[in-house]
């Protein structure tokens, strides 16, 4: 009986392989960020609302078809993302999935500890000033290995210099009441949020371009923390 069932499933799969799967248009992820005209009409607050809405869709597992092949063709001659996400390198933070987005929706810069340097900031400037993104999200996350390593004073090759960029965030919470070790989840959380804020401050300090755009209301620079257990992004103002 089991063998018959396996053969039936296998045969059915072979027959269905070349057949299109029917779905309604509303089941397909929207293409909001695929045209210059649409991007030019966006405001930072509207883009932020879209990111919040899409993250909720991710959390609620209300995911839709991405229509990747069509998006590749549509986006091939130009890109008009609504936002740029500066995320940690962590493999457990799939940025495009977290914000339920497809090809052409987001710029994504990734580096351990979501720190900033000249190259990262230059990339953010390109995303916003040259390519029209309206929101910069510095996205940290719970249980960050880079944060733990910085707290533990890890020194190893080029990792040492990278972790040094997280040390100011640790210094900023020196008045924390409690055990100041990477094993204390409350302390780890405090340093994580401090590091997000430190990166935002560095962006504003080291990029007159982005600072001016933000002051004019052309972009919004905001922090966010990804929660591993739920998939929710908590935005930090």
Coordinates of N, CA and C in Angstrom, one line a residue:
X1 N 0.8 -1.2 0.0 CA 0.0 0.0 0.0 C 0.9 1.2 0.0
X2 N 1.9 1.2 0.9 CA 2.8 2.4 0.9 C 3.5 2.6 -0.4
X3 N 4.0 1.4 -1.0 CA 4.7 1.5 -2.3 C 3.8 2.1 -3.3
X4 N 2.5 1.8 -3.4 CA 1.6 2.3 -4.3 C 1.4 3.8 -4.1
X5 N 1.3 4.2 -2.9 CA 1.2 5.6 -2.6 C 2.4 6.4 -3.0
X6 N 3.6 5.9 -2.7 CA 4.8 6.6 -3.1 C 4.9 6.7 -4.6
X7 N 4.5 5.7 -5.4 CA 4.5 5.7 -6.8 C 3.5 6.7 -7.3
X8 N 2.4 6.8 -6.7 CA 1.3 7.7 -7.1 C 1.8 9.2 -6.9
X9 N 2.4 9.5 -5.7 CA 2.9 10.8 -5.5 C 4.0 11.2 -6.4
X10 N 4.9 10.2 -6.7 CA 6.0 10.5 -7.5 C 5.6 10.8 -9.0
X11 N 4.6 10.0 -9.4 CA 4.1 10.2 -10.8 C 3.3 11.5 -10.9
X12 N 2.6 11.8 -9.8 CA 1.8 13.1 -9.8 C 2.8 14.3 -9.9
X13 N 3.9 14.2 -9.1 CA 4.8 15.3 -9.1 C 5.5 15.5 -10.4
X14 N 5.8 14.3 -11.1 CA 6.4 14.4 -12.4 C 5.4 15.1 -13.4
X15 N 4.1 14.8 -13.3 CA 3.2 15.3 -14.2 C 3.0 16.8 -13.9
X16 N 3.1 17.2 -12.6 CA 2.8 18.6 -12.3 C 4.0 19.5 -12.4
X17 N 5.2 18.9 -12.6 CA 6.4 19.6 -12.7 C 6.4 20.7 -13.7
X18 N 5.8 20.4 -14.9 CA 5.8 21.4 -15.9 C 4.5 22.2 -16.0
X19 N 3.7 22.0 -15.1 CA 2.4 22.7 -15.1 C 2.4 24.0 -14.2
X20 N 1.9 25.1 -14.7 CA 1.9 26.3 -13.9 C 1.0 26.1 -12.7
X21 N 1.4 26.7 -11.5 CA 0.6 26.6 -10.3 C -0.3 27.8 -10.3
X22 N -1.6 27.6 -10.3 CA -2.6 28.7 -10.3 C -2.6 29.5 -9.0
X23 N -2.6 30.8 -9.1 CA -2.7 31.6 -7.9 C -3.4 33.0 -8.2
X24 N -4.0 33.6 -7.3 CA -4.6 34.9 -7.5 C -3.6 36.0 -7.4
X25 N -3.8 37.1 -8.1 CA -2.9 38.2 -8.2 C -2.5 38.7 -6.8
X26 N -3.5 38.7 -5.9 CA -3.3 39.3 -4.5 C -2.3 38.4 -3.7
X27 N -2.1 37.1 -4.2 CA -1.2 36.2 -3.5 C 0.3 36.6 -3.9
X28 N 0.5 37.4 -4.8 CA 1.8 37.8 -5.3 C 2.3 39.0 -4.6
X29 N 3.6 39.0 -4.1 CA 4.1 40.2 -3.5 C 4.0 41.4 -4.4
X30 N 3.7 42.6 -3.9 CA 3.5 43.8 -4.7 C 4.8 44.2 -5.3
X31 N 4.7 45.1 -6.3 CA 5.9 45.6 -7.0 C 6.1 47.1 -6.7
X32 N 5.9 47.5 -5.5 CA 5.8 48.9 -5.2 C 7.1 49.7 -5.5
X33 N 8.2 49.0 -5.4 CA 9.5 49.7 -5.5 C 10.2 49.4 -6.8
X34 N 9.5 49.1 -7.9 CA 10.1 48.8 -9.1 C 10.0 49.9 -10.2
X35 N 9.5 51.0 -9.8 CA 9.4 52.1 -10.8 C 9.9 53.4 -10.2
X36 N 10.6 54.2 -11.1 CA 11.1 55.5 -10.6 C 9.9 56.4 -10.2
X37 N 8.9 56.3 -11.0 CA 7.7 57.2 -10.7 C 7.2 57.0 -9.3
X38 N 7.0 55.7 -9.0 CA 6.5 55.4 -7.6 C 7.4 55.8 -6.6
X39 N 8.7 55.5 -6.7 CA 9.7 55.9 -5.7 C 9.7 57.4 -5.5
X40 N 9.6 58.2 -6.6 CA 9.7 59.6 -6.4 C 8.5 60.2 -5.6
X41 N 7.4 59.5 -5.5 CA 6.3 59.9 -4.8 C 6.3 59.5 -3.3
X42 N 7.3 58.7 -2.9 CA 7.3 58.1 -1.6 C 7.8 59.1 -0.6
X43 N 7.3 59.0 0.7 CA 7.8 59.8 1.8 C 8.5 58.8 2.7
X44 N 9.4 59.3 3.6 CA 10.1 58.4 4.5 C 9.1 57.7 5.5
X45 N 8.1 58.4 5.9 CA 7.1 57.8 6.8 C 6.3 56.7 6.1
X46 N 6.0 56.9 4.8 CA 5.2 55.9 4.1 C 6.0 54.6 3.9
X47 N 7.3 54.8 3.6 CA 8.2 53.7 3.4 C 8.3 52.9 4.7
X48 N 8.5 53.6 5.8 CA 8.6 53.0 7.1 C 7.3 52.2 7.5
X49 N 6.2 52.7 7.1 CA 4.9 52.0 7.3 C 4.9 50.7 6.5
X50 N 5.4 50.8 5.3 CA 5.5 49.6 4.5 C 6.4 48.5 5.1
X51 N 7.5 49.0 5.6 CA 8.4 48.0 6.3 C 7.8 47.4 7.5
X52 N 7.1 48.1 8.3 CA 6.4 47.6 9.5 C 5.3 46.6 9.0
X53 N 4.6 47.0 8.0 CA 3.5 46.1 7.5 C 4.1 44.8 7.0
X54 N 5.1 44.9 6.2 CA 5.7 43.7 5.7 C 6.4 42.8 6.7
X55 N 7.0 43.4 7.8 CA 7.5 42.6 8.8 C 6.4 41.9 9.6
X56 N 5.3 42.5 9.8 CA 4.2 41.8 10.4 C 3.7 40.6 9.6
X57 N 3.7 40.8 8.2 CA 3.4 39.7 7.4 C 4.3 38.5 7.6
X58 N 5.6 38.8 7.7 CA 6.6 37.8 8.0 C 6.4 37.1 9.3
X59 N 6.1 37.9 10.3 CA 5.9 37.3 11.7 C 4.6 36.4 11.6
X60 N 3.6 36.9 11.0 CA 2.3 36.1 10.9 C 2.3 35.0 9.9
X61 N 3.4 34.9 9.2 CA 3.6 33.9 8.1 C 2.5 34.1 7.0
X62 N 2.2 35.3 6.7 CA 1.3 35.6 5.6 C 2.2 36.0 4.4
X63 N 2.9 35.0 4.0 CA 3.9 35.3 2.9 C 3.3 35.0 1.5
X64 N 3.7 35.8 0.5 CA 3.1 35.7 -0.8 C 4.2 35.3 -1.8
X65 N 3.8 35.0 -3.0 CA 4.7 34.6 -4.1 C 5.5 35.8 -4.5
X66 N 6.8 35.6 -4.7 CA 7.6 36.7 -5.1 C 7.7 37.0 -6.6
X67 N 7.3 36.0 -7.4 CA 7.4 36.2 -8.8 C 8.8 36.7 -9.3
X68 N 9.7 35.9 -8.8 CA 11.1 36.3 -9.0 C 11.6 36.5 -10.4
X69 N 11.2 35.6 -11.3 CA 11.6 35.7 -12.7 C 11.1 37.0 -13.3
X70 N 9.9 37.4 -13.1 CA 9.3 38.6 -13.7 C 10.0 39.8 -13.0
X71 N 10.3 39.8 -11.7 CA 10.9 40.9 -11.1 C 12.3 41.1 -11.6
X72 N 13.0 40.0 -11.9 CA 14.4 40.1 -12.4 C 14.3 40.9 -13.7
X73 N 13.4 40.6 -14.6 CA 13.3 41.3 -15.9 C 12.9 42.7 -15.7
X74 N 11.9 43.0 -14.8 CA 11.4 44.3 -14.6 C 12.5 45.2 -14.0
X75 N 13.3 44.7 -13.1 CA 14.3 45.5 -12.4 C 15.7 45.5 -13.1
X76 N 15.8 44.9 -14.3 CA 17.1 44.7 -14.9 C 17.7 46.1 -15.4
X77 N 16.8 47.0 -15.8 CA 17.3 48.3 -16.3 C 17.4 49.4 -15.3
X78 N 17.0 49.2 -14.1 CA 17.1 50.2 -13.1 C 16.6 49.7 -11.8
X79 N 17.0 50.4 -10.7 CA 16.6 50.0 -9.3 C 16.1 51.2 -8.6
X80 N 15.0 51.1 -7.9 CA 14.4 52.2 -7.1 C 13.9 51.7 -5.7
X81 N 14.8 51.2 -4.9 CA 14.4 50.7 -3.6 C 13.9 51.8 -2.7
X82 N 13.0 51.4 -1.8 CA 12.4 52.4 -0.9 C 13.3 52.6 0.3
X83 N 14.1 51.6 0.7 CA 14.9 51.7 1.9 C 16.3 51.0 1.8
X84 N 17.2 51.4 2.7 CA 18.4 50.7 2.8 C 18.6 50.1 4.2
X85 N 18.9 48.9 4.4 CA 19.0 48.2 5.7 C 20.5 47.9 6.0
X86 N 21.0 48.5 7.1 CA 22.3 48.1 7.5 C 22.2 47.1 8.6
X87 N 22.5 45.8 8.2 CA 22.2 44.7 9.1 C 23.5 44.0 9.5
X88 N 23.4 43.3 10.6 CA 24.5 42.4 11.0 C 24.7 41.3 10.0
X89 N 25.8 40.7 10.0 CA 26.2 39.6 9.1 C 25.4 38.3 9.4
X90 N 24.8 38.2 10.6 CA 24.3 37.0 11.2 C 23.3 36.2 10.2
X91 N 23.6 34.9 10.0 CA 22.8 34.1 9.1 C 21.4 33.9 9.5
X92 N 21.1 34.2 10.8 CA 19.7 34.0 11.3 C 18.8 35.2 11.1
X93 N 19.4 36.3 10.4 CA 18.6 37.5 10.1 C 18.5 37.7 8.6
X94 N 17.6 36.9 7.9 CA 17.5 37.0 6.5 C 16.7 38.3 6.1
X95 N 17.4 39.4 5.8 CA 16.8 40.7 5.8 C 15.6 40.8 4.8
X96 N 15.8 40.3 3.6 CA 14.7 40.4 2.6 C 13.5 39.7 3.1
X97 N 13.7 38.5 3.7 CA 12.6 37.8 4.3 C 11.9 38.5 5.4
X98 N 12.7 39.0 6.3 CA 12.2 39.7 7.5 C 11.3 40.9 7.1
X99 N 11.6 41.5 6.0 CA 10.7 42.6 5.5 C 9.9 42.2 4.3
X100 N 9.7 40.9 4.1 CA 8.9 40.3 3.1 C 9.0 41.0 1.8
X101 N 10.3 41.1 1.3 CA 10.5 41.9 0.1 C 11.2 41.0 -1.0
X102 N 11.1 41.5 -2.2 CA 11.7 40.8 -3.3 C 12.8 41.6 -4.0
X103 N 13.2 41.1 -5.1 CA 14.3 41.8 -5.9 C 13.9 43.2 -6.2
X104 N 14.8 44.1 -5.9 CA 14.6 45.5 -6.3 C 13.9 46.3 -5.2
X105 N 13.5 45.7 -4.1 CA 12.8 46.4 -3.0 C 13.7 47.2 -2.1
X106 N 14.9 46.5 -1.7 CA 15.7 47.0 -0.6 C 17.2 47.0 -1.1
X107 N 17.9 48.0 -0.6 CA 19.4 47.9 -0.5 C 19.7 47.3 0.8
X108 N 20.7 46.4 0.8 CA 21.1 45.7 2.1 C 22.6 45.7 2.2
X109 N 23.1 46.4 3.3 CA 24.5 46.4 3.6 C 24.6 45.5 4.9
X110 N 25.6 44.5 4.8 CA 25.7 43.6 6.0 C 27.2 43.6 6.4
X111 N 27.3 43.7 7.8 CA 28.6 43.6 8.4 C 28.4 43.2 9.8
X112 N 29.3 42.4 10.4 CA 29.2 41.9 11.7 C 29.0 43.0 12.7
X113 N 28.0 42.9 13.5 CA 27.8 44.0 14.5 C 27.1 45.2 14.0
X114 N 26.6 45.2 12.8 CA 26.0 46.3 12.1 C 26.7 47.7 12.5
X115 N 28.0 47.6 12.4 CA 28.8 48.9 12.6 C 28.9 49.7 11.4
X116 N 29.5 50.9 11.5 CA 29.7 51.7 10.3 C 31.1 52.1 10.1
X117 N 31.5 52.2 8.9 CA 32.8 52.7 8.5 C 32.7 53.5 7.2
X118 N 33.8 53.9 6.7 CA 33.8 54.8 5.5 C 33.1 54.1 4.3
X119 N 33.3 52.8 4.1 CA 32.7 52.1 3.0 C 31.2 51.9 3.2
X120 N 30.8 51.6 4.4 CA 29.4 51.4 4.7 C 28.7 52.7 4.5
X121 N 29.2 53.8 5.1 CA 28.5 55.1 5.0 C 28.5 55.5 3.5
X122 N 29.5 55.3 2.8 CA 29.5 55.6 1.4 C 28.4 54.8 0.6
X123 N 28.2 53.6 1.0 CA 27.1 52.8 0.4 C 25.8 53.3 0.8
X124 N 25.6 53.8 2.0 CA 24.3 54.4 2.4 C 24.1 55.7 1.7
X125 N 25.1 56.5 1.4 CA 25.0 57.7 0.7 C 24.6 57.4 -0.8
X126 N 25.2 56.4 -1.3 CA 24.8 56.0 -2.7 C 23.3 55.6 -2.7
X127 N 22.9 54.8 -1.7 CA 21.5 54.3 -1.7 C 20.5 55.4 -1.6
X128 N 20.8 56.4 -0.8 CA 19.9 57.5 -0.6 C 20.0 58.7 -1.6
X129 N 21.2 59.2 -1.7 CA 21.4 60.4 -2.5 C 21.4 60.2 -3.9
X130 N 22.0 59.0 -4.3 CA 22.1 58.7 -5.8 C 20.9 57.9 -6.2
X131 N 20.4 57.0 -5.4 CA 19.4 56.0 -5.9 C 18.0 56.2 -5.3
X132 N 17.9 57.2 -4.4 CA 16.6 57.6 -4.0 C 15.9 56.9 -2.8
X133 N 16.6 56.0 -2.1 CA 16.0 55.4 -0.9 C 15.6 56.4 0.1
X134 N 14.5 56.2 0.8 CA 13.9 57.2 1.7 C 14.2 56.9 3.2
X135 N 14.6 55.7 3.5 CA 14.7 55.3 4.9 C 16.0 54.5 5.1
X136 N 16.8 54.8 6.1 CA 18.0 54.0 6.5 C 17.6 53.3 7.8
X137 N 17.7 52.0 7.8 CA 17.4 51.3 9.1 C 18.7 50.6 9.5
X138 N 19.1 50.9 10.7 CA 20.3 50.2 11.3 C 19.7 49.1 12.1
X139 N 19.9 47.8 11.6 CA 19.2 46.7 12.2 C 20.1 45.8 13.0
X140 N 20.0 45.9 14.3 CA 20.7 45.0 15.2 C 19.8 43.8 15.5
X141 N 20.2 42.9 16.4 CA 19.4 41.8 16.7 C 19.8 41.1 18.0
X142 N 18.9 40.4 18.6 CA 19.2 39.6 19.8 C 20.3 38.6 19.6
X143 N 21.0 38.3 20.7 CA 22.0 37.2 20.7 C 23.1 37.4 19.7
X144 N 23.5 38.6 19.5 CA 24.5 39.0 18.5 C 25.9 38.5 18.9
X145 N 26.5 37.7 18.1 CA 27.8 37.1 18.3 C 28.9 38.2 18.4
X146 N 28.8 39.2 17.6 CA 29.7 40.3 17.5 C 29.7 41.1 18.8
X147 N 28.4 41.4 19.3 CA 28.3 42.1 20.6 C 28.9 41.3 21.7
X148 N 28.6 40.0 21.8 CA 29.1 39.1 22.8 C 30.6 39.1 22.8
X149 N 31.2 39.0 21.6 CA 32.7 39.0 21.4 C 33.3 40.3 21.9
X150 N 32.6 41.4 21.6 CA 33.2 42.7 22.0 C 33.1 42.8 23.6
X151 N 32.1 42.4 24.2 CA 32.0 42.4 25.6 C 33.1 41.5 26.2
X152 N 33.3 40.4 25.6 CA 34.3 39.4 26.1 C 35.8 39.8 25.7
X153 N 35.9 40.9 25.0 CA 37.3 41.4 24.6 C 38.0 40.4 23.8
X154 N 37.3 39.8 22.8 CA 37.9 38.8 21.9 C 38.9 39.6 21.0
X155 N 40.1 39.0 20.8 CA 41.1 39.5 19.9 C 41.6 38.4 19.0
X156 N 41.3 38.7 17.7 CA 41.7 37.7 16.7 C 41.7 38.3 15.3
X157 N 42.9 38.4 14.7 CA 43.1 38.9 13.4 C 42.4 40.3 13.2
X158 N 41.7 40.4 12.0 CA 41.0 41.6 11.7 C 39.7 41.8 12.5
X159 N 39.3 40.7 13.2 CA 38.1 40.8 14.1 C 38.4 41.8 15.2
X160 N 39.6 41.9 15.6 CA 39.9 42.8 16.7 C 39.5 44.3 16.4
X161 N 39.9 44.7 15.2 CA 39.6 46.1 14.8 C 38.1 46.3 14.6
X162 N 37.4 45.3 14.1 CA 36.0 45.4 13.9 C 35.3 45.5 15.3
X163 N 35.7 44.7 16.2 CA 35.0 44.8 17.6 C 35.4 46.0 18.3
X164 N 36.5 46.7 17.9 CA 36.8 48.0 18.6 C 35.8 49.0 18.3
X165 N 35.1 48.9 17.1 CA 34.0 49.8 16.8 C 32.8 49.6 17.6
X166 N 32.7 48.5 18.3 CA 31.5 48.3 19.2 C 31.8 48.7 20.6
X167 N 33.1 48.9 21.0 CA 33.5 49.3 22.3 C 32.8 50.6 22.8
X168 N 32.7 51.6 22.0 CA 32.0 52.8 22.4 C 30.5 52.6 22.9
X169 N 29.9 51.6 22.3 CA 28.5 51.2 22.8 C 28.6 50.6 24.1
X170 N 29.6 49.8 24.4 CA 29.8 49.2 25.7 C 30.0 50.3 26.8
X171 N 30.9 51.3 26.4 CA 31.2 52.4 27.3 C 30.0 53.2 27.6
X172 N 29.1 53.3 26.7 CA 27.9 54.2 26.9 C 26.9 53.6 27.9
X173 N 27.1 52.3 28.2 CA 26.2 51.7 29.2 C 27.0 51.3 30.4
X174 N 28.0 52.0 30.7 CA 28.9 51.7 31.9 C 28.2 51.8 33.2
X175 N 27.1 52.6 33.3 CA 26.3 52.7 34.5 C 25.2 51.6 34.6
X176 N 25.2 50.6 33.8 CA 24.3 49.5 33.9 C 24.3 48.9 35.2
X177 N 23.2 48.7 35.8 CA 23.1 48.0 37.1 C 22.9 46.5 37.0
X178 N 23.9 45.8 37.3 CA 23.8 44.3 37.1 C 25.1 43.8 36.6
X179 N 25.1 42.5 36.4 CA 26.3 41.8 35.9 C 26.6 42.2 34.5
X180 N 27.8 42.7 34.3 CA 28.2 43.2 33.0 C 29.0 42.1 32.2
X181 N 28.3 41.1 31.9 CA 28.9 40.0 31.1 C 28.0 39.6 30.0
X182 N 28.5 38.9 29.0 CA 27.7 38.5 27.8 C 26.7 37.4 28.2
X183 N 26.8 36.9 29.4 CA 25.9 35.9 29.8 C 24.6 36.5 30.4
X184 N 24.7 37.8 30.7 CA 23.5 38.4 31.3 C 22.7 39.0 30.1
X185 N 21.5 38.4 29.9 CA 20.7 38.8 28.7 C 20.3 40.3 28.8
X186 N 20.1 40.8 30.0 CA 19.7 42.2 30.1 C 20.8 43.2 29.7
X187 N 22.0 42.8 30.1 CA 23.2 43.6 29.7 C 23.5 43.5 28.2
X188 N 23.3 42.3 27.7 CA 23.5 42.1 26.3 C 22.5 42.9 25.5
X189 N 21.3 43.0 26.0 CA 20.3 43.8 25.3 C 20.6 45.3 25.4
X190 N 21.1 45.7 26.5 CA 21.5 47.1 26.7 C 22.6 47.5 25.7
X191 N 23.6 46.7 25.6 CA 24.7 47.0 24.7 C 24.2 46.9 23.2
X192 N 23.4 45.9 22.9 CA 22.8 45.8 21.6 C 22.1 47.1 21.1
X193 N 21.3 47.6 22.0 CA 20.5 48.8 21.6 C 21.5 50.0 21.6
X194 N 22.4 50.1 22.5 CA 23.4 51.1 22.6 C 24.2 51.1 21.3
X195 N 24.6 49.9 20.8 CA 25.3 49.8 19.5 C 24.6 50.3 18.3
X196 N 23.3 50.0 18.3 CA 22.4 50.6 17.2 C 22.4 52.1 17.2
X197 N 22.3 52.7 18.4 CA 22.3 54.1 18.5 C 23.6 54.7 18.2
X198 N 24.7 54.0 18.6 CA 26.0 54.5 18.3 C 26.3 54.5 16.8
X199 N 25.8 53.5 16.1 CA 26.0 53.5 14.6 C 25.2 54.6 14.0
X200 N 24.0 54.8 14.4 CA 23.2 56.0 13.9 C 23.9 57.3 14.1
X201 N 24.5 57.5 15.3 CA 25.2 58.7 15.6 C 26.4 58.9 14.7
X202 N 27.1 57.7 14.4 CA 28.3 57.8 13.6 C 27.9 58.1 12.1
X203 N 26.8 57.6 11.7 CA 26.3 57.9 10.3 C 26.0 59.4 10.2
X204 N 25.3 60.0 11.2 CA 25.0 61.4 11.1 C 26.3 62.3 11.3
X205 N 27.2 61.8 12.1 CA 28.5 62.6 12.3 C 29.4 62.5 11.1
X206 N 29.4 61.4 10.5 CA 30.4 61.2 9.4 C 29.9 61.3 8.0
X207 N 28.6 61.6 7.9 CA 28.0 61.9 6.5 C 27.2 63.1 6.5
X208 N 27.8 64.3 6.2 CA 27.1 65.5 6.0 C 25.9 65.4 5.0
X209 N 26.1 64.5 4.0 CA 25.1 64.3 3.0 C 23.8 63.7 3.6
X210 N 24.0 62.7 4.4 CA 22.8 62.0 5.0 C 22.2 62.9 6.1
X211 N 23.0 63.5 6.8 CA 22.6 64.4 7.9 C 21.7 65.5 7.3
X212 N 22.2 66.1 6.2 CA 21.4 67.2 5.6 C 20.1 66.7 5.0
X213 N 20.1 65.5 4.4 CA 18.9 64.9 3.8 C 17.9 64.7 4.9
X214 N 18.4 64.2 6.1 CA 17.5 63.9 7.2 C 16.9 65.2 7.7
X215 N 17.7 66.2 7.8 CA 17.2 67.5 8.4 C 16.2 68.1 7.4
X216 N 16.3 67.9 6.1 CA 15.3 68.4 5.2 C 14.1 67.5 5.1
X217 N 14.1 66.4 5.8 CA 12.9 65.5 5.7 C 12.9 64.6 4.5
X218 N 14.0 64.5 3.8 CA 14.1 63.7 2.5 C 14.3 62.2 2.9
X219 N 14.9 62.0 4.0 CA 15.1 60.6 4.5 C 14.8 60.5 6.0
X220 N 14.7 59.3 6.5 CA 14.6 59.1 7.9 C 15.7 58.0 8.2
X221 N 16.4 58.3 9.3 CA 17.4 57.3 9.8 C 16.9 56.8 11.1
X222 N 16.7 55.5 11.2 CA 16.1 54.9 12.4 C 16.7 53.6 12.7
X223 N 16.6 53.2 14.0 CA 17.2 51.9 14.4 C 16.1 50.9 14.5
X224 N 16.5 49.6 14.5 CA 15.6 48.5 14.7 C 16.3 47.3 15.3
X225 N 15.6 46.6 16.1 CA 16.2 45.3 16.7 C 15.3 44.2 16.3
X226 N 15.9 43.2 15.7 CA 15.3 41.9 15.3 C 15.2 41.0 16.4
X227 N 14.0 40.5 16.8 CA 13.9 39.5 17.9 C 13.8 38.1 17.3
X228 N 14.8 37.3 17.7 CA 15.0 36.0 17.2 C 13.8 35.1 17.4
X229 N 13.2 35.2 18.6 CA 12.1 34.2 18.9 C 10.9 34.4 18.2
X230 N 10.6 35.7 17.8 CA 9.3 36.0 17.1 C 9.5 36.4 15.6
X231 N 10.7 37.0 15.3 CA 10.8 37.5 13.9 C 10.4 39.0 13.8
X232 N 9.9 39.5 15.0 CA 9.5 40.9 15.0 C 10.6 41.9 15.0
X233 N 10.5 43.0 14.3 CA 11.5 44.1 14.3 C 10.9 45.2 15.2
X234 N 11.6 45.5 16.3 CA 11.2 46.6 17.2 C 12.0 47.8 16.7
X235 N 11.2 48.8 16.2 CA 11.9 50.0 15.7 C 12.2 50.9 16.9
X236 N 13.4 51.5 16.9 CA 13.9 52.3 18.0 C 14.0 53.8 17.5
X237 N 13.4 54.7 18.1 CA 13.4 56.1 17.7 C 14.5 56.8 18.4

